Amino acid sequence: MGRIKPKRVEMAKRPVEERIKSFDEVALGYTVDEAMKEAERCLICPKPTCVPACPVHIDIPAFIKKIQEGDFLAAVRIIKQDNPLPAVCGRVCPQEDQCEGSCVMGRKFDPISIGRLERFVADYEAKVGNVEVQPVRDRKPEKVAVVGSGPAGLVCASQLAQLGYDVTVFESLHEFGGVLVYGIPQFRLPKEIVKREVEYISKLGVKFVKNFFVGRTRTLEELMEEDGYDAVFLGTGAGLPRFQGIPGENLLGIYSANEFLTRINLMRAYQFPDYDTPIKVGDTVAVVGAGNVAMDAARSALRAGAKKVMILYRRTEKEMTARAEEAENAMEEGIEFHFLVNPVRYHGDEDGWVKEVEVIRMRLGEPDESGRRRPIPIEGSEFRILVDTVIVAIGQIPSPIIAQTTEGLKTHERWGTLIANEKTFATTKKGVFAGGDVVTGAATVILAAGAGKDAAKYIDYYLQNKEKPGIWEELTKAE
Amino acid sequence: MGYRILFKEEVGPGAYRMIIDAPHVAKNAKPGQFIVLRVHDRGERIPLTISKADKENGQITIIFQVVGKSTKHLSLLNENDELADFLGPLGMPSEIDNFGTVVLIGGGFGTAVLYPMVVAYKEAGNHVIVINGARNKDLLLLEKDLSNIADEYYVTTDDGSKGLKGFVTDMLKQLIDNGVKIDRVFAVGPVIMMANVAKLTKEHGIKTIVSLNPIMVDGTGMCGACRVEVAGKTKFACVDGPDFDAHEVNFDLLMKRLRMYRREEQISLQKFEKEIAQNG
């Protein structure tokens, strides 16, 4: 220590030619030496700027200090006080916009690789098989239902369990993890890791129920009035895929990104026919959109056998919402990026299979409500691109089912997101809280995790003050 | 939670009825809804209509026909075996009311889906007319169950081996021509049959509902595999359906989309049959 080390320790990645042929994880993680060396770079700031930039406020200097001391298990314990999903978040968080983005080292040099260190200690703990669970001392009688086992639900459930509540997580699919298992591909987040983190949370005392679709299997009211749940957290995500609504969008071979990724990730269609679910990936694949989901879909298509994969995006590289690291990985792997083009129509053959996508060239106009420059079509600039498969990755909105089947649960008109207080996560229905993508629309794993964590705090407050007059008013009006 | 098979019987060539222990599904199941099951832990998710929900005993009856690998595998399971996954009830319940005279039409295997609707329409007080159609008399399903409930029960077979020789639409046309006042038609079966029923009833201005069976993955509104075109708009059959106004459905698109994985379905079935042969 003492001397500033400006350069971060790079993390090994699987070579391109090897990784495009397999779904094995691309980033290989630090070795012990690499982790120690990178941790050495941290200044352990007494007033850290990284912690406030973390949506779950992990005590970053404290855990890095433990790495410096060589006590990796102590490091992971510190992280888990605030985040039960370190192996997940260490892999998929956009650290460059959060902790690492506000690291003081980053002003002049490379920031500390906080995400890689988080991943390292989580993987180390799993490897030595010494996962420690803090016993809960103070058990409380109240029952809480957590709906959805994605990042928001998992974090909320683990926090509530640690506070002593009787928590049950309800999942409609046949595996736990939500978007972590159906959306994010194996090569970015191996499913075994999600399983591990779910196992850890169940060791905290959380009960997990799969194949249970709240809104249909049981309504929210039945859970609360008949099944005895005192509070509910809705972390149901944004699962309903959006389409552009252009002619030919229902031709065969046109997938929503959610369907494409669900077939590959959750159903393991890339191992067909050893797994029963098939997928159709032609030689030439076009992916519409340039967010993280689009990158995941494009890179999955390549691994599933496509010879040529194109990203079609209506704005430019600068406006892409994908993490820089993910776009870079995609480019390294040979994915073509076509900017300032937007599909206007699909053309098919007589059997109904998509053959061509007709796109129009765009230019950028004035900034829109998102602050990014609005794309404007250039009249008469249409042209066609030959394709075998199309994946539409232009966003997801929440499923309407729970709001439809629950009286008093209100949604925003535009995208059907649930109305919830920004601070307390209280919805328009008493006892029901909501956080993550179902409130914000599709965002990131860590923002959902942060919402789940903060919501747990207010669920606790609500359950301890349930009889207080005007409690719900207080929670829904809080600023 | 185990999803145990409590009862199994063959109800026609390659068609089976199973009763599954699934109290959590039975509790809220309504006519017109479906379940999604996986036979084993590498299995695909397949949607099947709920044929009967016994709330008291927590049991769900399904009827399925062997058409591919998953249904073949399912048909080989026996009482006391367990399914890997069983989710439901899914989809919008059917709109059941006392409309007056309702004609319920089942073609081929669609008859299995028809059965709970016949029960529900009858219970709602309708005069229920059932038309049960198949290629030949051996393929007619649920004859006893349907004829016991229906106020009027008709059979059509393509080859004339039983009932009227011809299609279900021929029988429906006869009823219309005979001046039967029909307030509503509910049809389920092969896409071409549903399309032809829709064409006929549209000419006569009879409100017609069809239950659609597109390919699904999750069945909860998450993937869009099951998209159908209704009145020119894209709908998800799993959350907006499976029932739709027959006069607005794009049947041509539905037919094409159902064929999307035909080759893979063959590969999967052949591989499975080879495995069965090898393992005796």
Tab-separated table of C-alpha atoms in Angstrom, chain A residues 34-207:
chain	number	residue	atom	x	y	z
A	34	GLU	CA	-5.638	-11.239	-8.645
A	35	ALA	CA	-8.294	-10.420	-6.071
A	36	MET	CA	-5.692	-9.555	-3.421
A	37	LYS	CA	-3.809	-7.394	-5.900
A	38	GLU	CA	-6.950	-5.542	-6.976
A	39	ALA	CA	-8.108	-5.081	-3.367
A	40	GLU	CA	-4.708	-3.573	-2.565
A	41	ARG	CA	-5.546	-0.689	-4.896
A	42	CYS	CA	-8.494	0.407	-2.733
A	43	LEU	CA	-7.808	3.463	-0.576
A	44	ILE	CA	-10.461	2.382	1.987
A	45	CYS	CA	-11.876	5.914	2.054
A	46	PRO	CA	-13.201	6.926	5.477
A	47	LYS	CA	-16.035	8.768	3.722
A	48	PRO	CA	-16.621	6.469	0.753
A	49	THR	CA	-18.370	7.753	-2.365
A	50	CYS	CA	-19.052	4.249	-3.631
A	51	VAL	CA	-21.483	3.209	-0.869
A	52	PRO	CA	-24.169	5.852	-1.509
A	53	ALA	CA	-23.968	4.971	-5.220
A	54	CYS	CA	-24.889	1.353	-4.481
A	55	PRO	CA	-28.665	0.754	-4.569
A	56	VAL	CA	-28.367	-1.675	-1.643
A	57	HIS	CA	-25.620	0.310	0.156
A	58	ILE	CA	-23.112	-2.480	0.644
A	59	ASP	CA	-20.290	-1.462	3.027
A	60	ILE	CA	-17.779	-1.642	0.183
A	61	PRO	CA	-14.602	-0.411	1.963
A	62	ALA	CA	-15.251	-2.831	4.834
A	63	PHE	CA	-15.505	-5.875	2.588
A	64	ILE	CA	-12.498	-4.848	0.497
A	65	LYS	CA	-10.509	-4.353	3.708
A	66	LYS	CA	-11.277	-7.968	4.604
A	67	ILE	CA	-9.993	-9.070	1.191
A	68	GLN	CA	-6.789	-7.121	1.822
A	69	GLU	CA	-6.491	-9.037	5.068
A	70	GLY	CA	-7.071	-12.305	3.235
A	71	ASP	CA	-10.304	-13.057	5.130
A	72	PHE	CA	-12.575	-13.701	2.157
A	73	LEU	CA	-15.368	-15.312	4.169
A	74	ALA	CA	-15.600	-12.291	6.431
A	75	ALA	CA	-15.766	-10.137	3.301
A	76	VAL	CA	-18.744	-12.014	1.900
A	77	ARG	CA	-20.516	-11.889	5.253
A	78	ILE	CA	-20.276	-8.109	5.192
A	79	ILE	CA	-21.828	-7.999	1.718
A	80	LYS	CA	-24.623	-10.361	2.677
A	81	GLN	CA	-25.768	-8.066	5.464
A	82	ASP	CA	-27.060	-5.812	2.707
A	83	ASN	CA	-27.349	-8.061	-0.315
A	84	PRO	CA	-28.122	-11.777	-0.323
A	85	LEU	CA	-27.178	-12.044	-4.030
A	86	PRO	CA	-23.451	-11.186	-4.254
A	87	ALA	CA	-22.578	-13.802	-6.883
A	88	VAL	CA	-25.408	-12.514	-9.084
A	89	CYS	CA	-24.820	-8.808	-8.559
A	90	GLY	CA	-21.060	-9.147	-8.906
A	91	ARG	CA	-21.755	-10.421	-12.399
A	92	VAL	CA	-24.666	-8.426	-13.758
A	93	CYS	CA	-24.712	-5.046	-11.982
A	94	PRO	CA	-23.847	-1.998	-14.091
A	95	GLN	CA	-21.083	-1.099	-11.630
A	96	GLU	CA	-19.690	1.497	-14.039
A	97	ASP	CA	-22.806	3.606	-13.377
A	98	GLN	CA	-22.945	2.899	-9.656
A	99	CYS	CA	-20.203	2.065	-7.152
A	100	GLU	CA	-17.322	2.005	-9.631
A	101	GLY	CA	-18.727	5.045	-11.417
A	102	SER	CA	-18.308	7.108	-8.257
A	103	CYS	CA	-15.038	5.605	-6.996
A	104	VAL	CA	-12.542	8.381	-6.247
A	105	MET	CA	-9.765	6.426	-7.944
A	106	GLY	CA	-11.825	6.620	-11.103
A	107	ARG	CA	-11.406	10.389	-11.344
A	108	LYS	CA	-7.807	9.995	-12.496
A	109	PHE	CA	-7.184	6.287	-12.822
A	110	ASP	CA	-9.129	3.059	-13.208
A	111	PRO	CA	-11.789	2.701	-10.519
A	112	ILE	CA	-11.532	-0.249	-8.129
A	113	SER	CA	-13.134	-3.344	-9.694
A	114	ILE	CA	-15.730	-3.635	-6.945
A	115	GLY	CA	-18.027	-5.928	-8.923
A	116	ARG	CA	-15.257	-8.396	-9.706
A	117	LEU	CA	-14.220	-8.443	-6.045
A	118	GLU	CA	-17.823	-9.013	-4.954
A	119	ARG	CA	-18.079	-11.911	-7.369
A	120	PHE	CA	-14.749	-13.297	-6.203
A	121	VAL	CA	-15.665	-13.522	-2.533
A	122	ALA	CA	-19.115	-14.968	-3.296
A	123	ASP	CA	-17.617	-17.654	-5.541
A	124	TYR	CA	-14.881	-18.302	-2.974
A	125	GLU	CA	-17.469	-18.905	-0.284
A	126	ALA	CA	-19.357	-21.337	-2.521
A	127	LYS	CA	-16.154	-23.121	-3.459
A	128	VAL	CA	-15.018	-23.726	0.080
A	129	GLY	CA	-18.607	-24.700	0.858
A	130	ASN	CA	-18.665	-22.720	4.042
A	131	VAL	CA	-21.858	-20.727	3.678
A	132	GLU	CA	-22.713	-19.254	7.013
A	133	VAL	CA	-26.288	-18.478	8.000
A	134	GLN	CA	-26.902	-16.107	10.865
A	135	PRO	CA	-29.602	-17.551	13.126
A	136	VAL	CA	-32.701	-15.402	13.539
A	137	ARG	CA	-33.304	-14.656	17.194
A	138	ASP	CA	-36.542	-12.757	17.288
A	139	ARG	CA	-39.321	-14.658	15.471
A	140	LYS	CA	-42.407	-12.645	14.652
A	141	PRO	CA	-45.898	-14.056	14.121
A	142	GLU	CA	-46.800	-12.092	10.981
A	143	LYS	CA	-46.909	-13.825	7.612
A	144	VAL	CA	-45.679	-12.092	4.480
A	145	ALA	CA	-46.260	-13.270	0.900
A	146	VAL	CA	-43.616	-12.304	-1.635
A	147	VAL	CA	-44.916	-12.648	-5.183
A	148	GLY	CA	-42.245	-13.353	-7.766
A	149	SER	CA	-38.797	-14.834	-7.124
A	150	GLY	CA	-36.771	-12.400	-9.196
A	151	PRO	CA	-34.178	-10.087	-7.645
A	152	ALA	CA	-36.715	-7.762	-5.969
A	153	GLY	CA	-38.602	-10.632	-4.377
A	154	LEU	CA	-35.504	-12.570	-3.308
A	155	VAL	CA	-33.928	-9.609	-1.561
A	156	CYS	CA	-37.185	-8.514	0.052
A	157	ALA	CA	-37.841	-12.053	1.298
A	158	SER	CA	-34.369	-12.481	2.762
A	159	GLN	CA	-34.524	-9.136	4.570
A	160	LEU	CA	-37.940	-9.938	6.049
A	161	ALA	CA	-36.813	-13.407	7.113
A	162	GLN	CA	-33.830	-11.902	8.886
A	163	LEU	CA	-36.225	-9.611	10.729
A	164	GLY	CA	-38.017	-12.741	11.934
A	165	TYR	CA	-41.106	-12.787	9.721
A	166	ASP	CA	-42.725	-15.912	8.314
A	167	VAL	CA	-42.069	-15.402	4.595
A	168	THR	CA	-43.315	-17.387	1.590
A	169	VAL	CA	-42.175	-16.685	-1.964
A	170	PHE	CA	-44.654	-17.592	-4.727
A	171	GLU	CA	-43.304	-18.232	-8.230
A	172	SER	CA	-45.418	-19.017	-11.287
A	173	LEU	CA	-42.645	-20.735	-13.265
A	174	HIS	CA	-41.048	-24.067	-12.422
A	175	GLU	CA	-37.701	-22.609	-11.314
A	176	PHE	CA	-36.878	-19.816	-8.887
A	177	GLY	CA	-35.044	-16.657	-9.868
A	178	GLY	CA	-37.405	-14.884	-12.274
A	179	VAL	CA	-35.485	-12.951	-14.903
A	180	LEU	CA	-32.236	-14.369	-13.495
A	181	VAL	CA	-33.246	-17.806	-14.815
A	182	TYR	CA	-35.509	-17.091	-17.787
A	183	GLY	CA	-33.863	-13.920	-19.066
A	184	ILE	CA	-30.153	-13.609	-18.358
A	185	PRO	CA	-28.214	-16.267	-20.292
A	186	GLN	CA	-26.020	-18.964	-18.852
A	187	PHE	CA	-22.854	-17.436	-20.349
A	188	ARG	CA	-23.396	-14.277	-18.313
A	189	LEU	CA	-24.973	-15.750	-15.190
A	190	PRO	CA	-24.794	-19.534	-14.771
A	191	LYS	CA	-28.059	-20.948	-13.431
A	192	GLU	CA	-26.180	-22.894	-10.757
A	193	ILE	CA	-25.276	-19.567	-9.169
A	194	VAL	CA	-28.893	-18.451	-8.970
A	195	LYS	CA	-29.758	-21.798	-7.451
A	196	ARG	CA	-27.042	-21.327	-4.849
A	197	GLU	CA	-28.330	-17.913	-3.830
A	198	VAL	CA	-31.917	-19.200	-3.642
A	199	GLU	CA	-30.698	-22.048	-1.427
A	200	TYR	CA	-28.992	-19.546	0.845
A	201	ILE	CA	-32.217	-17.540	1.175
A	202	SER	CA	-34.206	-20.664	1.955
A	203	LYS	CA	-31.675	-21.420	4.703
A	204	LEU	CA	-32.656	-18.073	6.190
A	205	GLY	CA	-36.094	-19.619	6.685
A	206	VAL	CA	-37.896	-18.359	3.574
A	207	LYS	CA	-40.401	-20.837	2.115
